Amino acid sequence: MSATAAVKTLTIDGLEVPINGERNLLELVRKAGIDLPTFCYHSDLSVYGACRLCLVDIAGRGIQGACSTPPEPGLKIRTQTEEIREIRKISVELLLANHERECTTCGKSAACQLQDVARKLGIQKVRFKPVHEPAPVDRSSLSLVRDPNKCVLCGDCVRFCSEIQGIGAIDFAYRGHDAAVLPAFGKDLGEGECINCGQCAAVCPTGALTPRQEIEEVWKALHDPTKTVVVQVAPAVRIAIGELFGMPPGESMRGQMVAALKRLGFDRVYDTSFSADLTVIEEANEFLGRKTKGGKLPLFTSCCPGWVKFAEQYFPELLPNLSTCKSPQQMLGALCKELLPTELGIEKKDLVVVSIMPCTAKKFEAKRPEFVKDGIAEVDHVLTTQELARMIEEAGLRFTKLAPESFDMPMGFKTGAGVIFGNSGGVSEAVLRYASEKVTGKKLVNPDIQAVRGEDGLRIVEIPVGEITLKLGIVHGLKNARTLAEKVRRGKCDLDLIEVMACPGGCIGGAGQPVSRDTDIRKLRTKGLYDVDKNMELHKSQENHFVTECYQKHLGEIGGKHAHRLLHTHYHNRRRMIGEDIALGDGPAADKVQVKVCTGTNCFVKGSQHILHNLLDQVQQKELQDKVDIRASFCFENCDHGPTVSVDGSKIHWCSPEAAQSAINQKLKDK
Amino acid sequence: MRTKPKADCNGRKFVKVFTILEKHGHKPSRLVPILQAVQEEYRYLPKEVLTYVATALDISPARVYGVATFYSHFAIEPKGKHIVRLCDGTACHVKDSIPILDAIRKRLKLEGKKTTTDDMLFTVETVACLGACGLAPVVVVNDRVHGQVTPEAGVKLVEEIIAREQS
């Protein structure tokens, strides 16, 4: 190979290897078929170089981290020397010394990289004593459990949250032996700006971050003879669950999965793709309505609960742009709770709806107060793909050997449009398949709309539909969503529809899916969903006759009053974190006028600092310290009306210094 | 005993935070000098003020917290009125600095990991080296350096302050 001057090569363990634009030696070594251990390397994220496991010996340069060394022609690299083996072992041993090694009860057991690396390196004894004191496990989040005793400080979670999601809900705090990954101010995860996407848990090599489990609650419901338990399964689950039973990624295990659910004791097995078809019809009509009647555009999709919370926290002024459609999970839940009690002759309280999702944020979504009425939730429990696999294992079912069974009708019936909801671009394609027929009145012969498909995290496509051209934005990863949302906020976005999914590749890459470091798996899962669509007879939501029947029998008109009550929702501004006010006087007293100025992000941008400054000056000049108590507050959750000032509990929206002053003066007079 | 802030003291400090942020052009890259200046005002970094700084610089509060906890110069808990710093660098350490620390902590009833007294009068810390090794062991009380300190002398320094505060 070295004879051809064009190909640059280097040597790895005596083998000559061509360099083909690999970003670092680690990529090249792995391409050469040698799997170096790593904790902190993740191809989606920036290189951190902290775990010191991917060390290689470079002739003339000594021992270097392969992840942080670019390939250069002529390098002579050795990956296995006595010294390197020794260093790797010591590094892992030191990590293990401080790691809570309760593997048998750990949620990450069998998928843990630390376990895996320790086994591969043949570590049989940990010679070092732990120096860490046990820290409490954080169970505050509805979606995730954070166990600091298992953290190896690789920072994958920190980098995913800030680099891909653009949030930074967790970060490194303290230093040296006290270093830890923590939410801001060491608060609990559930109190902060975490949007529950769970990607931190997906990239976590150990059990330091894991999806919160609800298996026990579901078993309890299944074993309770007074309960009727129905289950719905999201599209992305069927093409990934097989991975946990030795099947290749992307292989649809629909039949076995349904059979397993029936054997586990679920009374009805429904398909979330049914309500995805319903979502398509409601959302496409909402979209076309806005487009033709001059409503708020672009329309953002709202099926992804991670994105919804993100928008509520950071883009309050864009909430009117979010589709009011509930997510398919909630639509199906609402329909079950509305229709099944009568149909089955049971009381509403005895009906339990469980959903199986590729997602951890769905656990949070199900508990949103909008979706719980009189103590009865639309969806009672949300399990991830991982949890379902665990239940199947627990029940001793030989998953791959099960005779396939079918979903129950009518809410198990779907078209391909409802299936491709599970991957990035799928919602857009499904909506286009509907909109194009609705707009042109002509039959769409080839339902495949290749233009919206793809892997990039931010795609802009133009699709001609009859006389008009629709401009679509398709994003996954919330940092990309932020980019587009900022443009919309500045009025510099001419898109019609923006599909947002928080997780890489869409729901198929959700944090509830089987854990994998191989990013190619996402491609296979996406292909799996498109294949399922291909193999179906129907591809357009409007062809789902059970959906049509559902409108005729129960929902009435599309987008009508009844449909709105069951299938639509609303959003509200949400503070980024729970925090205390800043007292700016010597404290409250009952007879003082209590003034709170919002200094949350949105009000800050709209000039609340100016108001605060002005009021503090006034109080000082007029010597009102004993009569007025001024506080800087964090977010009244009225961001769209900001800046907001509260005077003795009554809020002044779009407040100016003058408006605040006159309200205070009035109060002083009244007293 | 804790000095009550003047009625508008907190307000003035907070206005100072505005000035600090403006002086540094609301630049995230200026986070460390901003935190230093805020600490000058408050003598520690109150969480709420850090949240405000994060908002104003458009960075995540977790990142600001990370920086504030990384440097031992920054305090995220309020410090006492009087700060006692005991040098535990190599020279002071071999000259028996730890018995001095133990004596002072015992006198102030500081147990476990606590560094600040309940009455907020004292914070007792150790530092790695003050560069005054010739005077070892060294104790600094409110920026005043005391050399060749014994446990008894250390306790006396603290007691003098207590007596002054009570008079």
Coordinates of N, CA, C and O in Angstrom, one line a residue, chain B residues 82-133:
Chain B
H82 N -15.4 37.4 61.2 CA -14.0 37.3 61.3 C -13.5 36.1 60.7 O -14.0 35.0 60.9
I83 N -12.5 36.2 59.8 CA -11.9 35.0 59.1 C -10.6 34.7 59.7 O -9.6 35.5 59.7
V84 N -10.5 33.4 60.1 CA -9.2 32.9 60.7 C -8.7 31.9 59.7 O -9.3 30.9 59.4
R85 N -7.5 32.2 59.1 CA -6.9 31.3 58.1 C -5.6 30.7 58.7 O -4.7 31.5 59.1
L86 N -5.6 29.4 58.8 CA -4.4 28.8 59.3 C -3.6 28.1 58.2 O -4.2 27.4 57.4
C87 N -2.4 28.4 58.1 CA -1.5 27.9 57.1 C -1.2 26.4 57.4 O -0.8 26.1 58.5
D88 N -1.5 25.6 56.4 CA -1.1 24.2 56.6 C -0.2 23.7 55.4 O -0.3 22.6 55.0
G89 N 0.6 24.7 54.9 CA 1.6 24.3 53.9 C 2.7 23.4 54.6 O 2.7 23.2 55.8
T90 N 3.6 23.0 53.8 CA 4.6 22.0 54.3 C 5.3 22.6 55.6 O 5.4 21.9 56.6
A91 N 5.9 23.8 55.5 CA 6.6 24.3 56.6 C 5.8 24.4 57.8 O 6.2 24.0 58.9
C92 N 4.6 25.0 57.7 CA 3.7 25.2 58.9 C 3.3 23.8 59.4 O 3.2 23.6 60.6
H93 N 3.1 22.9 58.5 CA 2.6 21.6 58.9 C 3.6 20.9 59.8 O 3.3 20.4 60.8
V94 N 4.9 20.9 59.4 CA 5.9 20.3 60.2 C 6.2 21.0 61.5 O 6.7 20.5 62.4
K95 N 5.8 22.3 61.5 CA 5.9 23.1 62.7 C 4.7 23.0 63.6 O 4.3 23.9 64.3
D96 N 3.9 21.9 63.4 CA 2.7 21.6 64.2 C 1.6 22.6 64.0 O 1.1 23.2 65.0
S97 N 1.1 22.8 62.8 CA 0.0 23.7 62.6 C -1.3 23.1 63.0 O -2.2 23.8 63.5
I98 N -1.4 21.8 62.8 CA -2.7 21.1 63.1 C -3.2 21.2 64.6 O -4.3 21.5 64.8
P99 N -2.3 21.1 65.6 CA -2.7 21.3 66.9 C -3.3 22.7 67.2 O -4.2 22.9 68.0
I100 N -2.8 23.7 66.4 CA -3.4 25.1 66.6 C -4.8 25.1 66.1 O -5.7 25.6 66.7
L101 N -5.0 24.5 64.9 CA -6.3 24.4 64.3 C -7.3 23.7 65.2 O -8.3 24.2 65.5
D102 N -6.8 22.6 65.7 CA -7.7 21.8 66.7 C -8.1 22.6 67.9 O -9.2 22.6 68.3
A103 N -7.1 23.4 68.4 CA -7.4 24.2 69.6 C -8.4 25.3 69.3 O -9.3 25.5 70.1
I104 N -8.2 26.0 68.2 CA -9.1 27.1 67.8 C -10.5 26.5 67.6 O -11.5 27.0 68.0
R105 N -10.5 25.4 66.8 CA -11.9 24.8 66.5 C -12.6 24.4 67.8 O -13.8 24.5 67.9
K106 N -11.8 23.8 68.7 CA -12.4 23.3 69.9 C -13.0 24.5 70.7 O -14.1 24.5 71.2
R107 N -12.2 25.6 70.8 CA -12.6 26.8 71.5 C -13.9 27.4 70.9 O -14.8 27.8 71.6
L108 N -14.0 27.3 69.6 CA -15.2 27.9 68.9 C -16.3 26.8 68.7 O -17.3 27.1 68.1
K109 N -16.1 25.7 69.3 CA -17.1 24.6 69.2 C -17.4 24.2 67.8 O -18.6 24.0 67.4
L110 N -16.4 24.2 66.9 CA -16.7 23.8 65.5 C -16.4 22.3 65.4 O -15.3 21.8 65.7
E111 N -17.5 21.6 65.0 CA -17.3 20.1 64.9 C -17.5 19.6 63.5 O -18.2 20.3 62.7
G112 N -17.0 18.4 63.2 CA -17.2 17.8 61.9 C -16.6 18.7 60.8 O -15.4 19.1 60.9
K113 N -17.4 18.9 59.8 CA -16.9 19.7 58.6 C -17.2 21.1 58.7 O -16.9 21.9 57.8
K114 N -17.8 21.5 59.8 CA -18.2 22.9 60.0 C -17.0 23.9 60.0 O -16.0 23.6 60.7
T115 N -17.1 25.0 59.3 CA -16.0 26.0 59.4 C -16.5 27.3 59.9 O -15.7 28.2 60.2
T116 N -17.8 27.5 60.0 CA -18.3 28.8 60.5 C -19.2 28.6 61.7 O -20.0 27.6 61.8
T117 N -19.0 29.5 62.7 CA -19.7 29.3 64.0 C -21.1 29.7 63.8 O -21.5 30.4 62.9
D118 N -22.0 29.1 64.7 CA -23.4 29.3 64.5 C -23.8 30.8 64.7 O -24.8 31.2 64.1
D119 N -23.0 31.5 65.4 CA -23.4 33.0 65.6 C -22.8 33.8 64.5 O -22.9 35.0 64.5
M120 N -22.2 33.2 63.4 CA -21.7 33.8 62.3 C -20.6 34.8 62.6 O -20.3 35.7 61.9
L121 N -19.9 34.6 63.7 CA -18.8 35.5 64.1 C -17.5 35.0 63.5 O -16.7 35.9 63.1
F122 N -17.3 33.7 63.4 CA -16.0 33.2 62.9 C -16.1 32.2 61.8 O -17.0 31.4 61.8
T123 N -15.2 32.3 60.8 CA -15.0 31.2 59.9 C -13.5 30.8 60.0 O -12.6 31.7 60.0
V124 N -13.3 29.5 60.2 CA -11.9 29.0 60.4 C -11.6 28.2 59.2 O -12.3 27.2 58.9
E125 N -10.5 28.5 58.4 CA -10.1 27.8 57.2 C -8.6 27.4 57.3 O -7.9 28.1 58.0
T126 N -8.3 26.4 56.5 CA -6.8 26.2 56.3 C -6.5 26.6 54.9 O -7.3 26.6 54.0
V127 N -5.3 27.1 54.7 CA -4.8 27.4 53.4 C -3.5 26.7 53.1 O -2.8 26.2 54.1
A128 N -3.1 26.5 51.8 CA -2.0 25.6 51.5 C -0.7 26.3 51.8 O 0.2 25.7 52.4
C129 N -0.5 27.5 51.5 CA 0.8 28.2 51.8 C 0.6 29.7 51.7 O 0.0 30.2 50.8
L130 N 1.1 30.4 52.7 CA 0.9 31.9 52.6 C 2.2 32.6 52.2 O 2.3 33.8 52.2
G131 N 3.2 31.8 52.0 CA 4.5 32.3 51.5 C 5.2 33.0 52.7 O 6.1 33.8 52.4
A132 N 4.9 32.7 53.9 CA 5.6 33.3 55.1 C 6.2 32.2 55.9 O 6.1 32.1 57.1
C133 N 6.8 31.2 55.2 CA 7.3 30.0 55.8 C 8.3 30.3 56.9 O 8.4 29.5 57.9

